[in-house]
Amino acid sequence: MAASSSATRVQQMIPTVFGVLVTVFALWVMFRPATDMMILVIFASLLGGASAINLPALGGSSITPANFALVFLTLRILLSPLGRAPLVLGAVKQNIFLVAFAVYGALMAFLLPRVFYHSLNVPSLRVMSLEIYAVSPVQFSSQNITTSVYMIGTMLAALASTLAVQFEHKENKIVSAILWVSWIHIGFGLLDIVFTRMGHGAWLDIFRNGSYAQLSQDVGAVHRVSGVFPEPSVYAGYGFGLFVATTELWLRGERSRQTGLAALAMVIMLLVTTSSTAYFSIVLYGLLIAVRAMITPMRLAPRKLVYLSSFAFLFFTSLLAVTVFFPALSKLMVEVVDEMTFRKLNSISGLQRAFWAHEGWMAFWKTNLIGIGPGSFRSSGLIAATAGSTGFIGLLLFGLYLFSILQPFRAVSHRCDLAGGLKVRSAMAWTAVLSLIPAMASAPSPDPGLVFGIFAGIAMAGRQGASQPQPKLSGRKVLVQPQEFNA
């Protein structure tokens, strides 16, 4: 009987090669600064289509390498001076709205599906049918468990990042990690293009062992880039977050040559993906930068304004040149853009996403603004997913957290002429919020994601009042100077 029970537990959790690799690296980093473990989580997030541990007992769910690495980051924090109760409580206070959102969402994931059991039909979070309008009655399932775990994971990522950055002050390492991850992400995209042209696109499937829908969505003869992610839109969404991070760092003069080159390479790769998510996000971000430069105390260096203007001029000039001198290529570009933007609205994918978003708002209204619990249905768009899952309370808490990250009414939040670690944290504040642009159009659940949690946690470091005493840490740890942020 005992042997049978042990065998059953083993079958419920099946580690993969990526789980083993994460474990090896995490054990190596365990005795280094907590920031290094946080960087390991960032690198692990590159493997967006991989699984570290498969969970057959939960309907074939799996744990991503990044979330598995987060377990080690949490242990690293708890087993160090950073895990002292006063410090952890301080990080909770700084991220109180995210903590409330995640805890409330996790509780509602177990409660609301039972409260509204079979009261309405909604799309399943795990796609079980190819029918566009496939729905099933609301009921508790393994997806409620996994979604609640992911939301708690996002919260833990934010708390751990806040503690690591606030008391170790290794923002320089974080910038280096963002640059490396950006170039590796671009590299995976290039490998996807090259291998596909060679007829060996399946070679990258070794990185796609997760239980996620692995989609190939070419447009005619044009290959849509997905790197090692499940589909092009996910690859583009992740890359867009890195594009915002490198751009915001460049705007603030943080390693201008390196961050500027990485941002330029990333935006080119995003354009190559032919993802409507990428196109929509880039255009909106460009407009936001223009508005910020015109109406906020951004204090952007004049030469950077020249660079931005020159890039925009060269971009549109290049488009005109292609139209005049390469009409065949111009026609192909127009067809691709039209296919992935305007025509996509009436495509099967566009109709399905519109239906999923609609069902999210229907769940919101039909439950009197309460929601039916995270994981109970699939939506398309973070706002619709949050509304349908956690209701008005969830929307309010998450909105307040985004506001607390950005602090838009403070001049220091907009200024680019900052110094030291403050400019990195300011850049991460904008990155955390603006990296959600793709999720606003395509996220299936209310979880904003682990990478969002890390960016947000970095941004919230040092946000306490200057009068609040900071506990001293032994060894290499350095006191934070919260008055820096109150400049």
Coordinates of C-alpha atoms in Angstrom, one line a residue:
M1 CA 0.0 0.0 0.0
A2 CA 2.8 2.4 0.9
A3 CA 4.7 1.6 -2.3
S4 CA 1.6 2.2 -4.4
S5 CA 1.0 5.6 -2.7
S6 CA 4.6 6.6 -3.3
A7 CA 4.3 5.6 -7.0
T8 CA 1.2 7.7 -7.3
R9 CA 2.9 10.7 -5.9
V10 CA 5.8 10.3 -8.3
Q11 CA 3.3 10.1 -11.3
Q12 CA 1.7 13.3 -10.1
M13 CA 4.9 15.3 -10.6
I14 CA 7.2 14.4 -13.5
P15 CA 10.4 16.6 -13.8
T16 CA 11.8 17.4 -17.2
V17 CA 15.3 18.2 -18.4
F18 CA 14.5 21.9 -17.9
G19 CA 13.5 21.2 -14.3
V20 CA 16.8 19.5 -13.7
L21 CA 18.7 22.4 -15.3
V22 CA 16.9 25.0 -13.2
T23 CA 17.6 23.0 -10.1
V24 CA 21.3 22.7 -10.8
F25 CA 21.7 26.4 -11.5
A26 CA 19.5 27.4 -8.5
L27 CA 21.6 25.3 -6.2
W28 CA 24.7 26.9 -7.6
V29 CA 23.3 30.4 -7.1
M30 CA 21.7 29.6 -3.7
F31 CA 24.7 30.9 -1.7
R32 CA 25.1 34.0 -3.8
P33 CA 23.1 37.3 -3.4
A34 CA 19.4 37.1 -3.8
T35 CA 19.6 39.3 -6.9
D36 CA 21.5 36.6 -8.7
M37 CA 18.6 34.2 -8.0
M38 CA 16.1 36.8 -9.2
I39 CA 18.2 37.0 -12.4
L40 CA 18.0 33.2 -12.8
V41 CA 14.2 33.6 -12.8
I42 CA 14.4 36.2 -15.5
F43 CA 16.6 34.0 -17.7
A44 CA 14.2 31.0 -17.0
S45 CA 11.3 33.1 -18.3
L46 CA 12.9 32.9 -21.8
L47 CA 11.7 29.3 -22.0
G48 CA 8.0 30.3 -22.4
G49 CA 7.0 27.1 -24.2
A50 CA 8.9 24.7 -21.9
S51 CA 7.9 22.8 -18.9
A52 CA 10.0 22.2 -15.8
I53 CA 7.6 19.8 -14.1
N54 CA 4.6 18.0 -15.7
L55 CA 1.5 17.5 -13.5
P56 CA -0.7 14.8 -15.0
A57 CA -2.9 14.8 -11.9
L58 CA -4.0 18.3 -12.7
G59 CA -5.3 17.6 -16.1
G60 CA -2.0 17.7 -17.9
S61 CA -0.9 21.1 -16.4
S62 CA 2.8 21.9 -16.1
I63 CA 5.1 24.3 -14.2
T64 CA 7.1 26.6 -16.3
P65 CA 10.9 26.9 -15.7
A66 CA 10.5 30.5 -14.5
N67 CA 7.8 29.5 -11.9
F68 CA 10.0 26.6 -10.8
A69 CA 13.0 28.9 -10.4
L70 CA 10.7 31.2 -8.4
V71 CA 10.4 28.5 -5.8
F72 CA 14.2 28.7 -5.2
L73 CA 14.1 32.5 -5.2
T74 CA 11.5 32.3 -2.4
L75 CA 13.6 29.9 -0.4
R76 CA 16.7 32.0 -1.0
I77 CA 14.8 35.0 0.5
L78 CA 13.4 33.1 3.4
L79 CA 16.7 31.5 4.4
S80 CA 18.6 34.9 4.4
P81 CA 18.4 38.1 6.5
L82 CA 16.0 39.4 3.9
G83 CA 13.4 36.9 5.2
R84 CA 13.1 38.5 8.5
A85 CA 9.5 39.3 9.4
P86 CA 9.9 43.2 9.6
L87 CA 11.5 43.2 6.1
V88 CA 8.9 40.9 4.5
L89 CA 6.1 42.9 6.1
G90 CA 7.7 46.1 4.7
A91 CA 7.7 44.6 1.2
V92 CA 4.1 43.5 1.6
K93 CA 3.2 47.0 2.6
Q94 CA 4.9 48.4 -0.5
N95 CA 3.1 45.9 -2.7
I96 CA -0.1 45.8 -0.7
F97 CA -2.5 46.1 -3.6
L98 CA -0.9 43.3 -5.6
V99 CA -0.9 41.1 -2.4
A100 CA -4.5 41.8 -1.9
F101 CA -5.3 41.2 -5.6
A102 CA -3.4 37.9 -5.6
V103 CA -4.8 36.6 -2.3
Y104 CA -8.3 37.6 -3.2
G105 CA -8.1 36.1 -6.6
A106 CA -6.7 32.8 -5.2
L107 CA -9.5 32.6 -2.7
M108 CA -12.2 33.4 -5.3
A109 CA -10.7 30.7 -7.7
F110 CA -11.9 28.1 -5.2
L111 CA -15.1 29.8 -4.0
L112 CA -16.8 31.5 -7.0
P113 CA -16.9 28.4 -9.3
R114 CA -18.9 26.7 -6.6
V115 CA -21.1 29.7 -5.9
F116 CA -22.0 30.0 -9.6
Y117 CA -21.9 26.3 -10.4
H118 CA -23.6 25.7 -13.8
S119 CA -25.2 29.1 -13.7
L120 CA -23.8 30.2 -17.1
N121 CA -21.8 28.7 -19.9
V122 CA -18.3 30.1 -20.6
P123 CA -15.2 29.1 -22.7
S124 CA -12.9 26.8 -20.9
L125 CA -9.4 28.1 -20.1
R126 CA -7.9 24.9 -21.5
V127 CA -9.1 24.8 -25.1
M128 CA -10.9 21.5 -25.5
S129 CA -12.6 22.0 -28.8
L130 CA -11.8 23.6 -32.2
E131 CA -15.3 25.1 -32.4
I132 CA -15.1 29.0 -32.2
Y133 CA -18.0 29.4 -29.8
A134 CA -17.4 26.3 -27.6
V135 CA -18.6 26.8 -24.1
S136 CA -19.2 24.6 -21.0
P137 CA -21.0 25.2 -17.6
V138 CA -19.1 27.0 -14.9
Q139 CA -17.5 24.5 -12.5
F140 CA -14.4 24.0 -10.4
S141 CA -11.5 22.4 -12.2
S142 CA -7.8 22.0 -12.1
Q143 CA -7.4 25.3 -14.1
N144 CA -8.7 27.2 -11.0
I145 CA -5.9 25.7 -9.0
T146 CA -3.2 26.4 -11.5
T147 CA -4.4 30.0 -12.2
S148 CA -4.5 30.7 -8.5
V149 CA -1.0 29.3 -8.0
Y150 CA 0.3 31.5 -10.9
M151 CA -1.3 34.6 -9.3
I152 CA 0.4 33.8 -6.0
G153 CA 3.6 33.3 -7.9
T154 CA 3.4 36.7 -9.5
M155 CA 2.9 38.2 -6.0
L156 CA 5.9 36.3 -4.6
A157 CA 8.0 37.5 -7.6
A158 CA 7.2 41.1 -6.8
L159 CA 7.9 40.7 -3.0
A160 CA 11.2 38.9 -3.6
S161 CA 12.3 41.5 -6.2
T162 CA 11.5 44.3 -3.9
L163 CA 13.5 42.8 -1.1
A164 CA 16.5 41.9 -3.3
V165 CA 16.8 45.3 -5.0
Q166 CA 16.0 47.4 -1.9
F167 CA 18.7 45.9 0.3
E168 CA 21.3 44.6 -2.2
H169 CA 21.4 47.5 -4.7
K170 CA 22.6 45.5 -7.6
E171 CA 20.6 47.3 -10.3
N172 CA 23.7 47.2 -12.5
K173 CA 23.4 43.4 -12.6
I174 CA 19.7 43.6 -13.4
V175 CA 20.4 45.9 -16.4
S176 CA 23.0 43.4 -17.7
A177 CA 20.5 40.5 -17.3
I178 CA 17.9 42.5 -19.3
L179 CA 20.4 43.1 -22.1
W180 CA 21.5 39.4 -22.2
V181 CA 17.9 38.2 -22.2
S182 CA 16.9 40.6 -24.9
W183 CA 19.7 39.3 -27.2
I184 CA 19.0 35.7 -26.4
H185 CA 15.3 36.3 -27.2
I186 CA 16.2 37.9 -30.5
G187 CA 18.6 34.9 -31.2
F188 CA 15.9 32.4 -30.7
G189 CA 13.7 34.3 -33.2
L190 CA 16.5 34.3 -35.7
L191 CA 17.1 30.6 -35.2
D192 CA 13.4 30.0 -35.8
I193 CA 13.6 31.9 -39.1
V194 CA 16.8 30.1 -40.2
F195 CA 15.7 26.6 -39.2
T196 CA 12.4 27.0 -40.9
R197 CA 14.0 28.2 -44.1
M198 CA 16.2 25.1 -43.9
G199 CA 13.2 22.9 -43.4
H200 CA 14.2 22.1 -39.8
G201 CA 11.8 24.3 -37.9
A202 CA 11.1 21.3 -35.6
W203 CA 14.6 21.5 -34.2
L204 CA 13.4 24.1 -31.7
D205 CA 10.6 21.9 -30.5
I206 CA 13.0 20.6 -27.8
F207 CA 12.3 23.9 -26.0
R208 CA 8.5 23.4 -26.4
N209 CA 7.8 20.5 -24.2
G210 CA 5.1 22.2 -22.2
S211 CA 1.4 21.3 -22.2
Y212 CA 0.5 24.6 -24.0
A213 CA -1.0 24.8 -27.5
Q214 CA 2.0 25.0 -29.8
L215 CA 0.7 26.9 -32.8
S216 CA 2.3 27.5 -36.2
Q217 CA 0.5 30.4 -37.9
D218 CA 2.3 31.3 -41.2
V219 CA 0.8 34.0 -43.5
G220 CA 1.2 32.6 -47.0
A221 CA 4.9 32.2 -47.7
V222 CA 5.8 34.5 -44.7
H223 CA 6.9 32.6 -41.6
R224 CA 5.6 34.1 -38.4
V225 CA 8.3 34.0 -35.7
S226 CA 7.6 32.3 -32.4
G227 CA 11.1 31.5 -31.3
V228 CA 10.8 28.9 -28.5
F229 CA 7.4 30.2 -27.4
P230 CA 4.1 28.5 -28.1
E231 CA 2.9 31.0 -30.7
P232 CA 4.0 34.3 -32.4
S233 CA 1.8 36.5 -30.3
V234 CA 3.3 35.2 -27.0
Y235 CA 6.8 35.6 -28.4
A236 CA 6.0 39.2 -29.5
G237 CA 4.4 40.0 -26.1
Y238 CA 7.4 38.8 -24.2
G239 CA 9.7 40.7 -26.6
F240 CA 7.7 43.8 -26.3
G241 CA 8.3 43.9 -22.6
L242 CA 12.0 43.7 -23.2
F243 CA 11.8 46.4 -25.9
V244 CA 10.1 48.7 -23.4
A245 CA 12.7 47.9 -20.7
T246 CA 15.7 48.6 -22.9
T247 CA 14.0 51.7 -24.4
E248 CA 13.2 53.2 -21.0
L249 CA 16.7 52.5 -19.8
W250 CA 18.1 54.2 -22.9
L251 CA 15.8 57.2 -22.4
R252 CA 17.4 57.6 -19.0
G253 CA 20.9 57.3 -20.2
E254 CA 21.6 53.9 -18.6
R255 CA 24.3 52.3 -20.8
S256 CA 22.9 54.2 -23.7
R257 CA 24.9 52.4 -26.5
Q258 CA 24.0 48.9 -25.2
T259 CA 20.4 49.6 -24.3
G260 CA 19.8 51.6 -27.4
L261 CA 21.2 49.0 -29.7
A262 CA 19.2 46.2 -28.0
A263 CA 16.0 48.3 -28.2
L264 CA 16.6 48.9 -32.0
A265 CA 17.3 45.2 -32.6
M266 CA 14.2 44.2 -30.6
V267 CA 11.8 46.5 -32.4
I268 CA 13.1 45.2 -35.8
M269 CA 12.5 41.6 -34.6
L270 CA 9.0 42.5 -33.4
L271 CA 8.3 43.9 -36.9
V272 CA 9.6 40.7 -38.4
T273 CA 7.3 38.5 -36.3
T274 CA 4.2 39.8 -38.3
S275 CA 2.3 39.7 -35.1
S276 CA -0.7 42.0 -34.8
T277 CA 0.0 42.1 -31.1
A278 CA 3.5 43.5 -31.8
Y279 CA 2.3 46.1 -34.3
F280 CA -0.5 47.3 -32.0
S281 CA 1.8 47.5 -29.0
I282 CA 4.7 49.3 -30.8
V283 CA 2.4 52.0 -32.3
L284 CA 0.7 52.6 -28.9
Y285 CA 4.0 52.8 -27.1
G286 CA 5.4 55.2 -29.7
L287 CA 2.4 57.5 -29.2
L288 CA 2.8 57.3 -25.5
I289 CA 6.4 58.4 -25.7
A290 CA 5.4 61.3 -27.9
V291 CA 2.7 62.4 -25.4
R292 CA 5.1 62.0 -22.5
A293 CA 7.7 64.1 -24.2
M294 CA 5.2 66.9 -25.0
I295 CA 3.1 67.2 -21.8
T296 CA 5.1 65.7 -18.9
P297 CA 8.3 66.9 -17.1
M298 CA 10.3 64.2 -18.9
R299 CA 13.5 66.2 -19.3
L300 CA 14.6 64.0 -22.1
A301 CA 18.1 64.8 -23.4
P302 CA 18.0 66.8 -26.6
R303 CA 20.2 64.3 -28.5
K304 CA 17.7 61.5 -27.6
L305 CA 14.9 63.6 -29.1
V306 CA 17.0 63.9 -32.2
Y307 CA 17.6 60.1 -32.3
L308 CA 13.9 59.4 -31.9
S309 CA 12.9 61.9 -34.6
S310 CA 15.6 60.5 -36.9
F311 CA 14.4 56.9 -36.4
A312 CA 10.8 57.8 -37.2
F313 CA 11.9 59.8 -40.3
L314 CA 14.1 57.0 -41.5
F315 CA 11.5 54.4 -40.9
F316 CA 8.8 56.2 -42.9
T317 CA 11.4 57.1 -45.6
S318 CA 12.4 53.5 -45.9
L319 CA 8.8 52.5 -46.3
L320 CA 8.4 55.0 -49.1
A321 CA 11.6 53.8 -50.8
V322 CA 10.4 50.2 -50.7
T323 CA 7.1 51.2 -52.2
V324 CA 8.8 53.0 -55.1
F325 CA 11.7 50.8 -55.9
F326 CA 10.5 47.3 -54.7
P327 CA 6.8 47.2 -55.6
A328 CA 6.6 43.4 -55.2
L329 CA 8.1 43.5 -51.7
S330 CA 5.9 46.5 -50.9
K331 CA 2.8 44.5 -52.0
L332 CA 3.8 41.5 -49.8
M333 CA 4.3 43.8 -46.8
V334 CA 0.9 45.4 -47.3
E335 CA -0.7 42.0 -47.6
V336 CA 1.0 40.7 -44.4
V337 CA 0.0 43.9 -42.4
D338 CA -3.5 43.8 -43.8
E339 CA -3.8 40.1 -43.0
M340 CA -2.6 40.5 -39.4
T341 CA -4.5 43.7 -38.6
F342 CA -7.7 44.6 -40.4
R343 CA -8.5 41.2 -42.0
K344 CA -7.7 39.4 -38.7
L345 CA -10.8 41.0 -37.1
N346 CA -13.0 38.9 -39.4
S347 CA -10.7 35.8 -39.3
I348 CA -11.5 32.7 -37.2
S349 CA -8.8 33.8 -34.7
G350 CA -10.2 37.4 -34.5
L351 CA -13.8 36.2 -34.1
Q352 CA -12.8 33.7 -31.4
R353 CA -10.8 36.3 -29.4
A354 CA -13.7 38.8 -29.7
F355 CA -16.0 36.0 -28.4
W356 CA -13.7 35.2 -25.5
A357 CA -13.5 38.9 -24.5
H358 CA -17.3 39.3 -24.7
E359 CA -17.8 36.3 -22.5
G360 CA -15.5 37.8 -19.9
W361 CA -17.7 40.9 -19.7
M362 CA -20.8 38.8 -19.7
A363 CA -19.5 36.9 -16.7
F364 CA -18.9 40.3 -15.0
W365 CA -22.4 41.6 -15.6
K366 CA -24.3 38.4 -15.1
T367 CA -22.8 37.8 -11.6
N368 CA -23.5 41.4 -10.5
L369 CA -19.9 42.5 -10.8
I370 CA -18.6 39.6 -8.7
G371 CA -17.0 37.3 -11.3
I372 CA -16.8 33.6 -11.5
G373 CA -13.2 33.0 -10.3
P374 CA -9.8 32.9 -11.9
G375 CA -9.3 29.8 -14.1
S376 CA -13.0 29.3 -14.6
F377 CA -13.0 30.5 -18.2
R378 CA -10.8 31.8 -21.0
S379 CA -10.9 35.4 -22.0
S380 CA -9.0 37.6 -24.4
G381 CA -7.6 40.7 -22.7
L382 CA -6.3 41.3 -19.2
I383 CA -9.1 43.7 -18.3
A384 CA -11.9 41.4 -19.5
A385 CA -10.3 38.4 -17.8
T386 CA -9.9 40.3 -14.5
A387 CA -13.4 41.6 -14.7
G388 CA -15.0 38.2 -15.4
S389 CA -12.8 36.4 -12.9
T390 CA -12.4 38.7 -9.9
G391 CA -15.2 41.3 -10.5
F392 CA -15.1 44.9 -9.5
I393 CA -12.9 44.2 -6.4
G394 CA -10.2 42.6 -8.5
L395 CA -10.3 45.4 -11.1
L396 CA -10.1 48.0 -8.3
L397 CA -7.1 46.3 -6.5
F398 CA -5.2 45.7 -9.7
G399 CA -5.8 49.3 -11.0
L400 CA -4.6 50.7 -7.7
Y401 CA -1.5 48.7 -7.9
L402 CA -0.7 49.9 -11.4
F403 CA -1.3 53.5 -10.2
S404 CA 1.0 52.9 -7.2
I405 CA 3.8 51.6 -9.5
L406 CA 3.7 54.5 -11.9
Q407 CA 2.7 57.3 -9.5
P408 CA 1.8 59.5 -12.6
F409 CA 1.2 62.7 -10.6
R410 CA 4.8 62.8 -9.3
A411 CA 7.3 64.6 -11.4
V412 CA 10.1 62.2 -10.5
S413 CA 8.1 59.4 -12.2
H414 CA 8.4 61.1 -15.5
R415 CA 11.9 62.6 -15.4
C416 CA 14.7 61.0 -17.3
D417 CA 17.5 63.0 -15.7
L418 CA 17.8 60.7 -12.7
A419 CA 20.9 59.1 -11.2
G420 CA 22.0 55.8 -9.7
G421 CA 19.7 53.0 -9.0
L422 CA 16.7 55.3 -9.0
K423 CA 16.8 55.7 -12.8
V424 CA 16.7 51.9 -13.2
R425 CA 13.8 51.6 -10.8
S426 CA 12.0 54.4 -12.6
A427 CA 12.5 52.6 -15.9
M428 CA 11.2 49.4 -14.5
A429 CA 8.1 51.2 -13.2
W430 CA 7.2 52.2 -16.8
T431 CA 8.2 48.8 -18.1
A432 CA 6.0 47.0 -15.6
V433 CA 2.9 49.0 -16.6
L434 CA 3.5 49.4 -20.3
S435 CA 4.6 45.8 -20.9
L436 CA 1.0 44.9 -20.2
I437 CA -0.1 46.4 -23.4
P438 CA 0.0 43.1 -25.3
A439 CA -1.8 41.4 -22.4
M440 CA -4.6 43.9 -22.6
A441 CA -5.5 42.5 -26.0
S442 CA -4.7 38.8 -25.5
A443 CA -4.3 37.6 -21.9
P444 CA -6.5 34.5 -21.3
S445 CA -6.5 34.9 -17.5
P446 CA -6.3 37.7 -14.8
D447 CA -2.7 36.8 -13.9
P448 CA -0.4 39.6 -15.2
G449 CA 2.5 37.3 -15.2
L450 CA 5.7 36.5 -13.3
V451 CA 7.9 38.9 -15.4
F452 CA 5.4 41.7 -14.6
G453 CA 5.8 40.8 -10.9
I454 CA 9.6 41.1 -11.2
F455 CA 9.6 44.4 -13.0
A456 CA 6.9 45.8 -10.6
G457 CA 8.9 44.6 -7.5
I458 CA 12.0 46.3 -8.8
A459 CA 10.1 49.5 -9.3
M460 CA 8.6 49.4 -5.8
A461 CA 11.9 49.0 -4.0
G462 CA 12.7 52.0 -1.8
R463 CA 9.2 53.4 -1.9
Q464 CA 8.8 53.7 1.9
G465 CA 8.7 57.0 3.6
A466 CA 12.1 58.4 4.4
S467 CA 11.2 58.6 8.1
Q468 CA 10.8 54.8 8.4
P469 CA 13.9 53.2 9.9
Q470 CA 15.6 50.6 7.8
P471 CA 16.8 47.4 9.6
K472 CA 20.5 46.8 9.1
L473 CA 21.7 43.6 7.3
S474 CA 24.9 41.9 8.0
G475 CA 27.7 41.2 5.6
R476 CA 27.7 42.7 2.2
K477 CA 24.2 44.2 2.5
V478 CA 23.9 48.0 2.2
L479 CA 21.3 50.3 3.6
V480 CA 18.8 51.6 1.1
Q481 CA 18.3 55.4 0.9
P482 CA 14.6 55.9 0.5
Q483 CA 14.9 59.6 0.4
E484 CA 16.4 59.1 -3.1
F485 CA 13.0 58.3 -4.5
N486 CA 11.4 61.3 -2.9
A487 CA 13.6 63.8 -4.8

